[in-house]
Coordinates of N, CA and C in Angstrom, one line a residue:
N528 N 2.1 21.1 3.6 CA 1.4 20.8 2.3 C 1.2 19.3 2.2
A529 N 2.1 18.4 2.8 CA 1.9 17.0 2.7 C 0.6 16.6 3.5
L530 N 0.4 17.3 4.7 CA -0.8 17.0 5.5 C -2.0 17.5 4.7
L531 N -1.9 18.6 4.0 CA -3.0 19.1 3.2 C -3.4 18.1 2.1
A532 N -2.3 17.6 1.5 CA -2.6 16.6 0.4 C -3.3 15.4 1.0
L533 N -2.9 15.0 2.2 CA -3.6 13.8 2.9 C -5.0 14.1 3.2
A534 N -5.3 15.3 3.7 CA -6.6 15.7 4.1 C -7.5 15.8 2.8
A535 N -6.9 16.3 1.7 CA -7.7 16.4 0.5 C -8.0 15.1 -0.1
A536 N -7.0 14.2 0.0 CA -7.3 12.8 -0.5 C -8.4 12.1 0.3
R537 N -8.4 12.3 1.6 CA -9.4 11.6 2.4 C -10.8 12.2 2.1
R538 N -10.8 13.5 1.7 CA -12.1 14.1 1.4 C -12.5 13.7 -0.1
G539 N -11.6 13.2 -0.8 CA -11.9 12.9 -2.2 C -11.6 14.0 -3.2
D540 N -10.9 15.0 -2.7 CA -10.6 16.2 -3.5 C -9.2 16.0 -4.2
R541 N -9.3 15.3 -5.4 CA -8.1 15.0 -6.1 C -7.3 16.2 -6.6
D542 N -8.0 17.3 -7.0 CA -7.3 18.4 -7.5 C -6.5 19.1 -6.4
L543 N -7.0 19.2 -5.2 CA -6.3 19.8 -4.1 C -5.1 18.9 -3.7
Y544 N -5.4 17.6 -3.7 CA -4.3 16.6 -3.5 C -3.1 16.8 -4.4
R545 N -3.4 16.9 -5.7 CA -2.4 17.1 -6.7 C -1.6 18.4 -6.5
T546 N -2.3 19.5 -6.2 CA -1.7 20.8 -6.0 C -0.7 20.7 -4.9
A547 N -1.2 20.2 -3.7 CA -0.4 20.1 -2.5 C 0.8 19.2 -2.8
A548 N 0.6 18.1 -3.5 CA 1.7 17.1 -3.7 C 2.8 17.8 -4.6
M549 N 2.3 18.6 -5.6 CA 3.3 19.2 -6.5 C 4.1 20.3 -5.7
K550 N 3.5 21.0 -4.8 CA 4.2 22.0 -4.0 C 5.3 21.3 -3.2
V551 N 4.9 20.2 -2.6 CA 5.9 19.4 -1.8 C 7.0 18.9 -2.6
G552 N 6.7 18.4 -3.8 CA 7.7 18.0 -4.8 C 8.7 19.1 -5.1
G553 N 8.1 20.3 -5.3 CA 9.0 21.5 -5.6 C 9.9 21.8 -4.4
Y554 N 9.4 21.7 -3.2 CA 10.3 22.0 -2.1 C 11.4 21.0 -2.0
V555 N 11.1 19.7 -2.2 CA 12.1 18.7 -2.2 C 13.1 18.8 -3.2
S556 N 12.7 19.1 -4.5 CA 13.7 19.2 -5.6 C 14.6 20.5 -5.4
Q557 N 14.1 21.5 -4.6 CA 14.9 22.6 -4.4 C 15.7 22.5 -3.1
G558 N 15.6 21.4 -2.4 CA 16.4 21.1 -1.2 C 15.9 21.9 0.0
Y559 N 14.6 22.2 0.0 CA 13.9 22.8 1.1 C 14.1 22.0 2.4
R560 N 14.5 22.6 3.5 CA 14.8 21.9 4.7 C 13.6 21.2 5.3
G561 N 12.4 21.7 5.1 CA 11.2 21.2 5.7 C 10.8 19.9 5.1
A562 N 11.4 19.5 4.0 CA 11.0 18.2 3.3 C 11.7 17.0 4.0
S563 N 11.1 16.4 5.0 CA 11.8 15.3 5.6 C 11.3 14.0 5.1
K564 N 11.8 12.9 5.5 CA 11.4 11.6 5.1 C 10.0 11.4 5.5
R565 N 9.5 11.9 6.6 CA 8.1 11.8 7.1 C 7.1 12.4 6.0
V566 N 7.6 13.4 5.4 CA 6.7 14.1 4.4 C 6.4 13.1 3.3
F567 N 7.4 12.3 2.9 CA 7.1 11.4 1.8 C 6.1 10.3 2.2
L568 N 6.2 9.8 3.5 CA 5.2 8.9 4.0 C 3.8 9.5 4.0
E569 N 3.7 10.7 4.4 CA 2.4 11.4 4.4 C 1.9 11.5 2.9
L570 N 2.7 11.8 2.0 CA 2.3 11.9 0.6 C 1.9 10.5 0.1
S571 N 2.6 9.5 0.5 CA 2.3 8.1 0.1 C 0.9 7.8 0.6
E572 N 0.6 8.1 1.8 CA -0.7 7.9 2.4 C -1.8 8.6 1.6
A573 N -1.5 9.9 1.3 CA -2.4 10.7 0.5 C -2.7 10.2 -0.9
A574 N -1.6 9.8 -1.5 CA -1.7 9.2 -2.9 C -2.5 7.9 -2.9
S575 N -2.3 7.1 -1.9 CA -3.1 5.9 -1.8 C -4.5 6.2 -1.5
A576 N -4.8 7.1 -0.6 CA -6.2 7.4 -0.4 C -6.9 8.1 -1.6
A577 N -6.1 8.7 -2.4 CA -6.7 9.3 -3.6 C -6.8 8.3 -4.8
G578 N -6.4 7.1 -4.5 CA -6.6 6.0 -5.6 C -5.4 6.0 -6.5
Q579 N -4.3 6.4 -6.1 CA -3.1 6.4 -7.0 C -2.0 5.6 -6.3
P580 N -2.1 4.3 -6.3 CA -1.1 3.5 -5.6 C 0.3 3.5 -6.2
D581 N 0.4 3.7 -7.5 CA 1.7 3.8 -8.1 C 2.5 5.0 -7.6
A582 N 1.8 6.1 -7.5 CA 2.4 7.3 -6.9 C 2.7 7.1 -5.5
A583 N 1.8 6.5 -4.8 CA 2.0 6.2 -3.3 C 3.3 5.3 -3.1
L584 N 3.5 4.3 -4.0 CA 4.6 3.5 -3.9 C 5.9 4.3 -4.1
Q585 N 5.9 5.2 -5.1 CA 7.1 6.0 -5.3 C 7.4 6.9 -4.1
Y586 N 6.4 7.5 -3.5 CA 6.6 8.3 -2.3 C 7.2 7.5 -1.2
A587 N 6.6 6.3 -1.0 CA 7.1 5.4 0.1 C 8.5 5.0 -0.1
Q588 N 8.9 4.8 -1.3 CA 10.3 4.5 -1.6 C 11.2 5.7 -1.4
Q589 N 10.7 6.9 -1.8 CA 11.5 8.1 -1.6 C 11.7 8.4 -0.1
A590 N 10.8 7.9 0.7 CA 11.0 8.2 2.2 C 12.2 7.5 2.7
D591 N 12.6 6.4 2.1 CA 13.9 5.8 2.5 C 14.0 5.5 4.0
V592 N 12.9 5.0 4.5 CA 12.8 4.6 5.9 C 12.4 3.2 6.0
R593 N 12.8 2.5 7.1 CA 12.5 1.1 7.3 C 11.7 1.0 8.6
G594 N 10.9 0.0 8.7 CA 10.2 -0.2 10.0 C 8.7 -0.1 9.8
P595 N 8.0 0.0 11.0 CA 6.6 0.0 11.0 C 5.9 1.0 10.1
E596 N 6.4 2.2 10.1 CA 5.8 3.3 9.3 C 5.8 3.0 7.9
Q597 N 6.9 2.5 7.3 CA 6.9 2.1 5.9 C 6.0 0.9 5.7
D598 N 6.1 0.0 6.6 CA 5.2 -1.2 6.4 C 3.7 -0.9 6.3
L599 N 3.3 0.0 7.2 CA 1.9 0.4 7.1 C 1.6 1.2 5.8
A600 N 2.5 2.0 5.3 CA 2.3 2.6 4.0 C 2.2 1.6 2.9
L601 N 3.1 0.6 2.9 CA 3.1 -0.5 1.9 C 1.8 -1.3 2.0
L602 N 1.3 -1.5 3.2 CA 0.0 -2.2 3.4 C -1.1 -1.4 2.8
A603 N -1.2 -0.1 3.0 CA -2.2 0.7 2.5 C -2.2 0.7 0.9
I604 N -1.0 0.7 0.4 CA -0.8 0.7 -1.0 C -1.3 -0.6 -1.6
A605 N -1.0 -1.7 -1.0 CA -1.4 -3.1 -1.4 C -2.9 -3.2 -1.4
E606 N -3.5 -2.7 -0.3 CA -5.0 -2.8 -0.1 C -5.7 -1.9 -1.2
K607 N -5.1 -0.8 -1.6 CA -5.7 0.1 -2.6 C -5.5 -0.7 -4.0
M608 N -4.4 -1.3 -4.2 CA -4.2 -2.1 -5.4 C -5.3 -3.2 -5.6
I609 N -5.6 -3.8 -4.5 CA -6.6 -4.9 -4.5 C -7.9 -4.3 -4.8
E610 N -8.3 -3.1 -4.3 CA -9.5 -2.5 -4.6 C -9.6 -2.2 -6.1
L611 N -8.5 -1.9 -6.7 CA -8.5 -1.5 -8.1 C -8.3 -2.7 -9.0
G612 N -8.3 -3.9 -8.4 CA -8.2 -5.2 -9.2 C -6.8 -5.5 -9.7
R613 N -5.8 -5.0 -8.9 CA -4.4 -5.3 -9.3 C -3.7 -6.2 -8.3
A614 N -4.3 -7.4 -8.2 CA -3.7 -8.4 -7.2 C -2.3 -8.7 -7.4
P615 N -1.8 -9.0 -8.6 CA -0.4 -9.3 -8.8 C 0.6 -8.2 -8.3
A616 N 0.2 -6.9 -8.6 CA 1.0 -5.8 -8.1 C 1.0 -5.7 -6.6
A617 N -0.2 -5.9 -6.0 CA -0.4 -5.9 -4.6 C 0.4 -7.0 -3.9
K618 N 0.4 -8.2 -4.5 CA 1.2 -9.3 -4.0 C 2.7 -8.9 -3.9
E619 N 3.2 -8.2 -4.9 CA 4.6 -7.8 -5.0 C 4.9 -6.8 -3.8
V620 N 4.0 -5.9 -3.6 CA 4.1 -4.9 -2.5 C 4.1 -5.6 -1.2
V621 N 3.2 -6.5 -1.0 CA 3.1 -7.2 0.3 C 4.4 -8.0 0.6
G622 N 5.1 -8.5 -0.5 CA 6.3 -9.2 -0.3 C 7.4 -8.3 0.3
K623 N 7.3 -7.0 0.2 CA 8.3 -6.1 0.7 C 8.1 -5.7 2.2
I624 N 6.9 -6.1 2.7 CA 6.6 -5.8 4.1 C 7.4 -6.6 5.1
Q625 N 8.0 -6.0 6.0 CA 8.8 -6.7 7.0 C 8.1 -7.1 8.3
D626 N 7.2 -6.2 8.7 CA 6.5 -6.4 10.0 C 5.5 -7.6 9.8
E627 N 5.5 -8.5 10.7 CA 4.7 -9.7 10.6 C 3.2 -9.4 10.6
I628 N 2.8 -8.5 11.5 CA 1.3 -8.3 11.6 C 0.9 -7.6 10.3
A629 N 1.6 -6.6 9.8 CA 1.2 -6.0 8.5 C 1.3 -6.9 7.4
A630 N 2.3 -7.9 7.4 CA 2.4 -8.9 6.3 C 1.2 -9.8 6.3
V631 N 0.7 -10.2 7.5 CA -0.5 -11.0 7.6 C -1.7 -10.3 7.1
R632 N -1.9 -9.0 7.4 CA -3.0 -8.3 6.9 C -2.9 -8.2 5.4
G633 N -1.7 -8.0 4.9 CA -1.5 -7.9 3.4 C -1.8 -9.2 2.7
R634 N -1.3 -10.3 3.3 CA -1.6 -11.6 2.7 C -3.1 -11.9 2.6
Y635 N -3.8 -11.6 3.7 CA -5.2 -11.8 3.8 C -5.9 -11.0 2.7
A636 N -5.5 -9.7 2.5 CA -6.2 -8.8 1.5 C -5.9 -9.3 0.1
V637 N -4.7 -9.7 -0.2 CA -4.4 -10.2 -1.5 C -5.1 -11.5 -1.8
A638 N -5.1 -12.4 -0.8 CA -5.8 -13.7 -1.0 C -7.3 -13.5 -1.2
N639 N -7.9 -12.6 -0.4 CA -9.3 -12.3 -0.5 C -9.6 -11.8 -1.9
G640 N -8.8 -10.8 -2.4 CA -9.0 -10.3 -3.7 C -8.9 -11.3 -4.8
E641 N -7.9 -12.1 -4.7 CA -7.7 -13.1 -5.7 C -8.8 -14.2 -5.7
A642 N -9.2 -14.6 -4.6 CA -10.2 -15.7 -4.5 C -11.6 -15.2 -4.9
S643 N -11.8 -13.9 -4.7 CA -13.2 -13.4 -5.1 C -13.2 -13.0 -6.6
A644 N -12.1 -13.0 -7.3 CA -12.1 -12.8 -8.7 C -12.7 -13.9 -9.5
A645 N -13.3 -13.6 -10.6 CA -14.0 -14.6 -11.4 C -13.0 -15.7 -11.9
S646 N -11.7 -15.3 -12.1 CA -10.7 -16.2 -12.7 C -9.8 -16.8 -11.6
A647 N -10.3 -17.0 -10.4 CA -9.5 -17.5 -9.3 C -9.0 -18.9 -9.6
H648 N -7.7 -19.1 -9.3 CA -7.1 -20.4 -9.4 C -6.7 -20.9 -8.0
L649 N -7.6 -21.6 -7.4 CA -7.5 -22.0 -6.1 C -6.3 -22.9 -5.9
S650 N -5.9 -23.8 -6.8 CA -4.8 -24.7 -6.6 C -3.5 -23.8 -6.6
G651 N -3.4 -22.7 -7.3 CA -2.3 -21.9 -7.3 C -2.2 -21.1 -5.9
L652 N -3.3 -20.7 -5.4 CA -3.3 -20.1 -4.1 C -2.9 -21.0 -3.0
F653 N -3.3 -22.3 -3.1 CA -2.9 -23.2 -2.1 C -1.4 -23.5 -2.2
A654 N -0.9 -23.7 -3.4 CA 0.5 -23.9 -3.6 C 1.3 -22.7 -3.0
E655 N 0.8 -21.5 -3.2 CA 1.5 -20.3 -2.7 C 1.5 -20.4 -1.1
C656 N 0.4 -20.8 -0.6 CA 0.2 -20.9 0.9 C 1.3 -21.8 1.5
V657 N 1.5 -23.0 0.9 CA 2.4 -23.9 1.4 C 3.8 -23.4 1.4
E658 N 4.1 -22.5 0.5 CA 5.5 -21.9 0.4 C 5.8 -20.8 1.4
L659 N 4.7 -20.2 2.0 CA 4.9 -19.1 2.9 C 5.7 -19.6 4.1
P660 N 6.7 -18.8 4.6 CA 7.5 -19.2 5.7 C 6.8 -19.2 7.1
A661 N 5.9 -18.3 7.3 CA 5.2 -18.1 8.6 C 3.8 -18.7 8.6
K662 N 3.5 -19.4 9.7 CA 2.2 -20.0 9.8 C 1.1 -19.0 9.9
S663 N 1.4 -17.8 10.5 CA 0.4 -16.8 10.5 C 0.1 -16.2 9.1
Q664 N 1.1 -16.2 8.3 CA 0.8 -15.7 6.9 C 0.0 -16.8 6.1
Q665 N 0.3 -18.1 6.4 CA -0.4 -19.2 5.8 C -1.9 -19.1 6.2
A666 N -2.1 -18.9 7.5 CA -3.5 -18.8 8.0 C -4.2 -17.6 7.4
A667 N -3.5 -16.5 7.2 CA -4.1 -15.3 6.7 C -4.5 -15.5 5.2
L668 N -3.6 -16.2 4.5 CA -3.9 -16.5 3.1 C -5.2 -17.4 3.0
L669 N -5.2 -18.4 3.8 CA -6.3 -19.4 3.7 C -7.6 -18.7 4.1
T670 N -7.6 -17.9 5.2 CA -8.7 -17.1 5.6 C -9.2 -16.1 4.6
G671 N -8.2 -15.5 3.9 CA -8.6 -14.6 2.8 C -9.3 -15.3 1.7
V672 N -8.8 -16.5 1.3 CA -9.4 -17.2 0.3 C -10.8 -17.6 0.6
A673 N -11.0 -18.1 1.9 CA -12.3 -18.5 2.3 C -13.3 -17.3 2.3
A674 N -12.8 -16.1 2.7 CA -13.7 -14.9 2.7 C -14.0 -14.5 1.3
G675 N -13.0 -14.6 0.4 CA -13.2 -14.3 -1.0 C -14.2 -15.2 -1.7
L676 N -14.2 -16.4 -1.3 CA -15.1 -17.4 -1.9 C -16.5 -17.2 -1.4
S677 N -16.6 -16.7 -0.2 CA -18.0 -16.5 0.4 C -18.6 -15.3 -0.1
N678 N -17.9 -14.4 -0.8 CA -18.4 -13.1 -1.4 C -18.7 -13.3 -2.9
P679 N -19.9 -13.6 -3.2 CA -20.2 -13.9 -4.7 C -20.0 -12.6 -5.5

């Protein structure tokens, strides 16, 4: 059912996504053995694809796994939040990403979203850039800002 939810979300079928997600939730609450941590990551991906990043974040946290799989789920959530105009929430999610490559992609997405907003505060973005620990994340932020500014 988690894979069904993912497929439905990718097709844009929000009703089928919700039905499949509720079935999985029922299995989990009843202690069904088939409900593994991987199921929650699949539901997270489905919720993100369906435009529900808050639900996706809850599923990713319920998965209780660490590593590249969770980081990719968090990146997808942050990118969806940016699409929905929720840069501050996306920035918070990106801060939880441990994998350097995923973190760089996340910083770029957030900076691009913030810089392309009508209310962009470039001095604040630059100050944030200086405080980032990794040069790769600094470069991603600056590149994201430049890309955001070039998109009117």
